Coordinates of C-alpha atoms and ligand atoms in Angstrom, one line a residue:
M1 CA 75.7 123.2 89.8
I2 CA 75.8 119.4 89.3
S3 CA 78.8 118.3 91.3
F4 CA 81.2 115.5 90.3
M5 CA 80.3 113.8 93.6
D6 CA 78.0 114.7 96.5
L7 CA 78.9 113.4 99.9
K8 CA 76.2 115.5 101.6
A9 CA 73.5 113.6 99.6
Q10 CA 75.0 110.3 100.8
H11 CA 75.2 111.4 104.5
R12 CA 71.9 113.3 104.9
P13 CA 69.7 110.1 105.3
L14 CA 72.4 108.5 107.6
E15 CA 73.0 111.5 109.9
D16 CA 71.1 110.2 112.9
E17 CA 72.7 106.7 112.7
L18 CA 76.2 108.2 112.2
I19 CA 75.8 110.5 115.2
E20 CA 74.5 107.6 117.3
A21 CA 77.5 105.5 116.2
V22 CA 80.0 108.3 117.1
S23 CA 78.2 108.9 120.4
K24 CA 78.5 105.2 121.3
V25 CA 82.3 105.4 120.8
I26 CA 82.5 108.7 122.9
K27 CA 80.6 107.0 125.7
S28 CA 82.7 103.9 125.6
C29 CA 86.0 105.8 125.2
A30 CA 87.2 103.0 122.8
F31 CA 88.8 105.7 120.6
V32 CA 91.6 103.6 119.0
L33 CA 90.9 100.1 117.5
G34 CA 88.4 98.6 120.0
P35 CA 85.2 96.6 119.5
E36 CA 83.7 98.8 116.7
V37 CA 86.9 98.4 114.6
A38 CA 87.0 94.7 115.3
A39 CA 83.4 94.3 114.2
F40 CA 83.9 96.3 111.1
E41 CA 86.9 94.1 110.2
S42 CA 84.9 90.9 110.3
E43 CA 82.0 92.6 108.4
F44 CA 84.3 94.0 105.7
A45 CA 86.2 90.7 105.4
A46 CA 82.8 88.9 104.9
F47 CA 81.7 91.6 102.3
S48 CA 85.0 91.1 100.4
K49 CA 84.7 87.3 100.7
A50 CA 88.2 87.2 102.4
S51 CA 89.1 85.4 105.6
H52 CA 90.6 88.5 107.4
C53 CA 90.6 92.3 107.3
V54 CA 93.2 94.4 109.1
A55 CA 91.9 97.9 109.5
S56 CA 94.3 100.8 109.4
N57 CA 94.3 104.6 109.2
T58 CA 94.6 105.0 105.4
G59 CA 94.6 103.0 102.2
T60 CA 98.3 104.0 101.8
S61 CA 99.0 102.3 105.1
A62 CA 97.0 99.3 104.0
L63 CA 99.3 98.9 101.0
H64 CA 102.4 99.5 103.1
L65 CA 101.4 96.9 105.7
A66 CA 100.8 94.2 103.2
L67 CA 104.2 94.8 101.5
L68 CA 106.0 94.9 104.9
A69 CA 104.3 91.7 106.1
A70 CA 105.4 90.0 102.8
G71 CA 108.9 90.9 103.8
I72 CA 109.5 93.3 100.9
G73 CA 112.3 95.8 101.5
P74 CA 115.4 97.4 100.1
G75 CA 116.9 95.6 97.1
D76 CA 113.5 94.1 96.1
E77 CA 111.4 95.1 93.0
V78 CA 107.6 95.4 92.9
I79 CA 105.8 95.6 89.6
T80 CA 102.9 98.1 89.2
V81 CA 101.5 100.6 86.8
P82 CA 102.0 104.3 86.2
H83 CA 98.3 105.2 85.5
T84 CA 97.2 105.3 89.2
F85 CA 97.1 107.5 92.2
V86 CA 100.7 108.1 93.5
A87 CA 100.0 106.2 96.8
T88 CA 100.4 102.9 95.0
V89 CA 104.0 103.7 94.0
S90 CA 104.7 105.6 97.3
A91 CA 103.8 102.6 99.4
I92 CA 106.4 100.5 97.5
R93 CA 109.0 103.3 98.1
Y94 CA 108.2 103.4 101.8
T95 CA 109.5 99.8 102.2
G96 CA 112.7 100.8 100.4
A97 CA 111.9 98.5 97.5
T98 CA 112.0 99.7 93.8
P99 CA 108.8 100.2 91.9
V100 CA 109.1 98.7 88.4
L101 CA 106.3 100.0 86.1
V102 CA 104.5 98.3 83.2
D103 CA 101.9 99.9 81.0
I104 CA 98.1 99.4 81.1
E105 CA 95.6 98.0 78.6
P106 CA 93.7 100.8 76.9
R107 CA 90.2 99.3 77.4
S108 CA 90.3 98.5 81.1
F109 CA 92.9 101.2 82.2
T110 CA 94.5 98.4 84.3
M111 CA 97.8 96.5 84.2
D112 CA 98.5 94.8 80.9
P113 CA 99.3 91.2 81.8
A114 CA 101.2 90.6 78.6
L115 CA 103.9 93.1 79.8
V116 CA 104.4 91.7 83.3
E117 CA 106.7 88.7 82.6
K118 CA 109.2 90.8 80.7
A119 CA 109.5 93.1 83.7
I120 CA 110.5 90.3 86.1
T121 CA 114.1 90.2 87.2
P122 CA 115.8 88.1 89.9
K123 CA 115.0 91.0 92.3
T124 CA 111.2 90.9 91.7
K125 CA 109.2 90.0 94.8
A126 CA 105.7 91.2 94.1
I127 CA 103.1 92.2 91.6
L128 CA 100.7 95.1 92.5
P129 CA 97.8 95.5 90.0
V130 CA 95.5 98.4 90.5
H131 CA 91.7 97.9 90.1
L132 CA 91.4 101.4 88.7
Y133 CA 88.1 103.3 88.6
G134 CA 86.2 100.4 90.2
Q135 CA 87.0 97.7 87.6
M136 CA 89.3 94.8 88.5
A137 CA 92.5 94.1 86.5
D138 CA 92.7 91.0 84.4
M139 CA 93.5 88.8 87.3
D140 CA 93.7 85.2 85.8
P141 CA 96.9 85.8 83.8
I142 CA 98.4 87.9 86.6
V143 CA 97.7 85.2 89.2
Q144 CA 99.3 82.7 86.8
I145 CA 102.5 84.7 86.5
A146 CA 102.7 85.3 90.2
K147 CA 102.3 81.6 90.9
K148 CA 104.8 80.6 88.2
H149 CA 107.5 83.0 89.6
G150 CA 106.7 82.7 93.3
L151 CA 105.7 86.3 93.6
F152 CA 103.5 88.0 96.2
L153 CA 100.3 89.3 94.7
L154 CA 98.9 92.5 96.2
E155 CA 95.7 94.1 94.8
D156 CA 95.3 97.8 95.1
A157 CA 91.5 97.7 95.6
C158 CA 91.3 101.2 97.0
Q159 CA 88.7 102.1 94.3
A160 CA 87.1 98.7 94.0
H161 CA 85.0 97.8 97.1
G162 CA 82.6 95.0 95.9
A163 CA 84.0 94.8 92.4
E164 CA 84.2 91.3 90.9
Y165 CA 86.2 89.3 88.4
K166 CA 84.7 86.0 87.2
G167 CA 82.5 85.9 90.3
K168 CA 85.4 86.6 92.7
R169 CA 85.5 89.7 94.8
A170 CA 88.2 92.3 94.9
G171 CA 90.2 91.5 98.0
S172 CA 89.8 87.7 97.8
I173 CA 92.1 86.8 94.9
G174 CA 95.6 88.1 95.7
D175 CA 97.7 87.2 98.7
A176 CA 96.4 90.5 100.1
A177 CA 94.4 93.5 98.9
A178 CA 94.4 97.1 100.2
F179 CA 91.3 99.2 100.4
S180 CA 90.9 102.9 101.1
F181 CA 88.0 104.3 103.1
Y182 CA 88.9 108.0 102.3
P183 CA 85.5 109.9 102.4
G184 CA 85.2 110.1 98.6
K185 CA 85.8 106.3 97.9
N186 CA 82.8 104.0 97.3
L187 CA 82.9 103.1 101.0
G188 CA 84.2 106.1 102.9
A189 CA 84.8 106.8 106.6
C190 CA 84.0 110.1 108.3
G191 CA 87.7 110.9 108.1
E192 CA 90.6 108.7 106.9
G193 CA 90.6 104.9 106.9
G194 CA 92.0 101.9 105.2
G195 CA 92.0 98.1 105.4
T196 CA 93.9 95.1 104.1
T197 CA 92.1 91.8 103.4
T198 CA 93.8 88.5 103.1
N199 CA 93.1 84.8 103.2
R200 CA 96.4 84.0 104.9
E201 CA 96.2 83.9 108.7
E202 CA 99.9 84.5 109.3
L203 CA 100.0 87.5 107.1
A204 CA 97.0 89.0 108.9
K205 CA 98.7 88.4 112.2
T206 CA 101.9 90.1 111.1
M207 CA 99.9 93.1 109.7
R208 CA 98.0 93.4 113.0
M209 CA 101.3 93.7 114.8
L210 CA 102.9 96.0 112.3
R211 CA 100.0 98.5 112.4
D212 CA 100.3 98.7 116.3
W213 CA 104.0 99.2 116.9
G214 CA 104.9 95.6 116.2
Q215 CA 103.3 94.4 119.5
D216 CA 101.8 91.0 120.0
R217 CA 100.7 92.2 123.4
K218 CA 101.2 95.5 125.2
Y219 CA 104.9 96.6 125.4
N220 CA 106.1 93.4 123.8
H221 CA 107.5 94.6 120.5
L222 CA 108.3 91.6 118.3
L223 CA 108.7 93.8 115.1
E224 CA 109.6 97.3 114.4
G225 CA 106.2 98.6 113.6
Y226 CA 104.1 101.7 112.9
N227 CA 101.1 103.6 114.3
Y228 CA 98.7 102.7 111.6
R229 CA 95.7 102.0 113.8
M230 CA 92.1 102.8 112.8
D231 CA 90.0 105.2 115.1
G232 CA 87.1 103.7 116.9
M233 CA 84.8 106.4 115.5
Q234 CA 85.8 105.5 111.9
G235 CA 85.1 101.8 112.6
A236 CA 81.7 102.7 114.0
C237 CA 80.8 105.0 111.0
L238 CA 82.1 102.5 108.5
R239 CA 79.8 99.8 110.0
V240 CA 76.8 102.0 109.4
K241 CA 77.9 102.8 105.9
L242 CA 78.9 99.3 104.9
R243 CA 75.2 98.2 105.3
H244 CA 74.4 100.6 102.4
L245 CA 77.3 99.8 100.1
E246 CA 75.5 97.2 97.9
E247 CA 72.6 99.5 97.3
W248 CA 75.0 102.4 96.5
T249 CA 76.9 100.2 94.1
E250 CA 73.7 99.3 92.3
G251 CA 73.0 103.1 92.2
R252 CA 76.3 103.7 90.5
R253 CA 75.7 100.9 88.1
R254 CA 72.3 102.4 87.2
V255 CA 74.0 105.8 86.5
A256 CA 76.6 104.0 84.3
D257 CA 73.8 102.2 82.4
R258 CA 72.0 105.4 81.7
Y259 CA 75.1 107.0 80.3
K260 CA 75.6 104.0 78.1
A261 CA 72.0 103.9 76.9
A262 CA 72.1 107.6 76.0
L263 CA 75.6 107.8 74.5
G264 CA 76.7 104.3 73.7
G265 CA 75.4 104.2 70.1
D266 CA 77.0 107.6 69.2
A267 CA 80.4 107.2 67.6
R268 CA 81.5 110.6 68.9
F269 CA 81.8 109.2 72.4
R270 CA 84.5 106.9 73.8
L271 CA 82.8 105.6 76.9
P272 CA 84.4 103.4 79.6
E273 CA 83.5 99.7 79.3
E274 CA 82.6 97.1 81.7
L275 CA 84.6 94.1 80.4
P276 CA 83.0 90.6 80.2
E277 CA 82.9 88.7 83.4
R278 CA 83.7 91.7 85.5
R279 CA 81.5 93.7 87.9
H280 CA 82.5 97.3 87.6
V281 CA 81.6 99.4 90.7
W282 CA 82.1 102.7 88.9
H283 CA 84.2 104.6 91.5
I284 CA 85.0 106.9 88.5
Y285 CA 83.2 107.2 85.1
A286 CA 86.1 108.1 82.8
L287 CA 85.3 109.1 79.3
R288 CA 88.1 109.7 76.7
V289 CA 88.0 113.1 74.9
A290 CA 90.2 114.6 72.3
D291 CA 90.3 118.2 73.6
R292 CA 89.8 118.0 77.3
D293 CA 90.3 121.6 78.2
T294 CA 87.6 122.8 75.8
F295 CA 85.3 120.0 76.9
M296 CA 85.6 120.6 80.6
K297 CA 85.1 124.4 80.1
W298 CA 82.0 123.7 78.1
M299 CA 80.6 121.5 80.8
L300 CA 81.4 123.9 83.6
E301 CA 79.7 126.7 81.7
R302 CA 76.6 124.6 81.8
G303 CA 76.9 124.0 85.5
I304 CA 78.5 120.6 85.3
Q305 CA 81.6 119.7 87.3
T306 CA 84.0 117.1 85.8
G307 CA 87.3 115.7 87.1
I308 CA 90.6 114.2 85.8
H309 CA 91.9 110.9 87.2
Y310 CA 94.8 111.4 86.7
P311 CA 96.3 114.2 84.6
T312 CA 99.9 113.0 84.9
P313 CA 101.1 109.4 85.1
V314 CA 103.2 108.7 88.1
H315 CA 106.5 108.2 86.1
L316 CA 106.2 111.8 84.8
Q317 CA 105.5 113.4 88.2
P318 CA 108.5 115.5 89.4
A319 CA 108.6 113.5 92.7
F320 CA 109.2 110.3 90.9
K321 CA 112.0 111.4 88.6
A322 CA 114.4 109.1 90.4
L323 CA 112.5 106.0 89.0
G324 CA 114.4 106.8 85.8
Y325 CA 111.5 106.8 83.3
E326 CA 110.9 109.4 80.7
K327 CA 108.1 110.7 78.4
G328 CA 107.3 107.9 76.0
S329 CA 108.2 105.1 78.5
F330 CA 104.5 104.1 78.8
P331 CA 102.5 105.4 75.8
V332 CA 99.1 103.8 76.7
S333 CA 99.2 105.4 80.2
E334 CA 100.4 108.7 78.8
K335 CA 97.6 108.7 76.2
A336 CA 95.0 107.9 78.9
A337 CA 96.3 110.6 81.2
A338 CA 95.9 113.1 78.3
E339 CA 92.4 112.0 77.4
V340 CA 90.4 111.0 80.4
V341 CA 87.7 113.1 82.0
S342 CA 85.4 111.9 84.8
L343 CA 81.7 112.6 84.6
P344 CA 79.5 113.1 87.7
M345 CA 79.1 109.7 89.2
F346 CA 77.5 108.9 92.6
P347 CA 74.5 106.8 93.6
E348 CA 72.3 109.7 94.5
L349 CA 72.7 111.5 91.1
T350 CA 69.1 112.0 90.0
E351 CA 67.8 111.1 86.6
E352 CA 66.9 114.7 86.0
D353 CA 70.4 115.9 86.7
Q354 CA 71.9 113.1 84.7
N355 CA 69.7 114.1 81.8
K356 CA 71.2 117.6 81.9
V357 CA 74.7 116.1 81.9
I358 CA 73.8 113.9 78.9
A359 CA 72.2 116.9 77.0
A360 CA 75.3 119.0 77.5
L361 CA 77.5 116.1 76.4
K362 CA 75.6 115.6 73.2
E363 CA 76.4 119.2 72.1
A364 CA 79.9 119.3 73.6
P365 CA 82.9 120.3 71.5
G366 CA 86.2 118.5 71.7
V367 CA 84.7 115.1 72.2
V368 CA 86.3 113.1 69.4
Ligands
PLP1 C1 92.8 106.4 97.3 C2 93.8 105.5 96.8 C3 94.9 105.1 97.5 C4 95.3 105.7 98.8 O1 94.3 105.6 99.8 P1 94.3 106.7 101.0 O2 93.3 106.2 101.9 O3 94.0 108.0 100.4 O4 95.7 106.6 101.6 C5 95.8 104.2 96.9 N1 95.6 103.7 95.7 C6 94.5 104.1 94.9 C7 94.3 103.6 93.6 C8 93.6 105.1 95.4 O5 92.6 105.5 94.7

């Protein structure tokens, strides 16, 4: 079986280093935050070319912290997209604010900047583009709109560690950016993890307090906060893995190049694109197919696992009925949700296995 991703292949060569990192934390008993987390924060901020990183327990908390620190709450509106993982929209809801959705661009699968300004009302406080699949949203026009209307700009960079737009890294453009270190992400902890980067010192300070019960020092609670702290062990493991992230990203890019070289000239395939002046980090390699069920069944019969990211746009999920949207509200997102299928994509995917995937694809029914 060729799996859709293979965490074991990633961890095998790092096992000794990871065990040593965990053992160091056990010996020091710095289980919550502590020096390993602090060191990871500076290393990840440097990696993302941002001034600060505030580590937290999940990517969802990382989003929530940024919105809270920006003062967003009940009565406010935050503009985001329906073609994303539900956490993007849930983080807005956690603050009490209202998510206002706009459709995506069909080529990039990310926020369509042309639709943002029409969605702005006097209640709008923030724009939250998602760098989906590892490719950054079209940030220039989004930054311009945010500036013009005085809106907080938060990047959902949970799938985009190391991605770039016109030479700028994910996490360095917006007022803040949220990353997830869930094990399956491009940089994953040995458990849950998240982090928010920012260039604004005051914002970082507020997020640091909010993630730790609103304290500026022990038992001095300036804000009503949360327990969103990162574990010492996750900080230690993430430091080990961060050292390999660039080489893993290059591995993912090689896999994407091979898919493109083998299938790019064939009109039957609608491959994902790396748009000009962007560095795609290929968290997900999402093809569009006409008959997904038939296609996935065919691949599985040949021992190839595929995935769907995501089968239902957020506005059509039963849990988000209260947002008031209906089928047809976001045609580009709905079409994407119906067509996308994710191929095996991970740095350790061997050329031999990838050739098997490509051979199966070339014969597959349901593609166009
Ligand atoms: C993974 C993910 C999140 C949430 O991160 P967790 O660490 O799972 O809480 C948010 N947004 C997007 C786009 C994601 O892929």
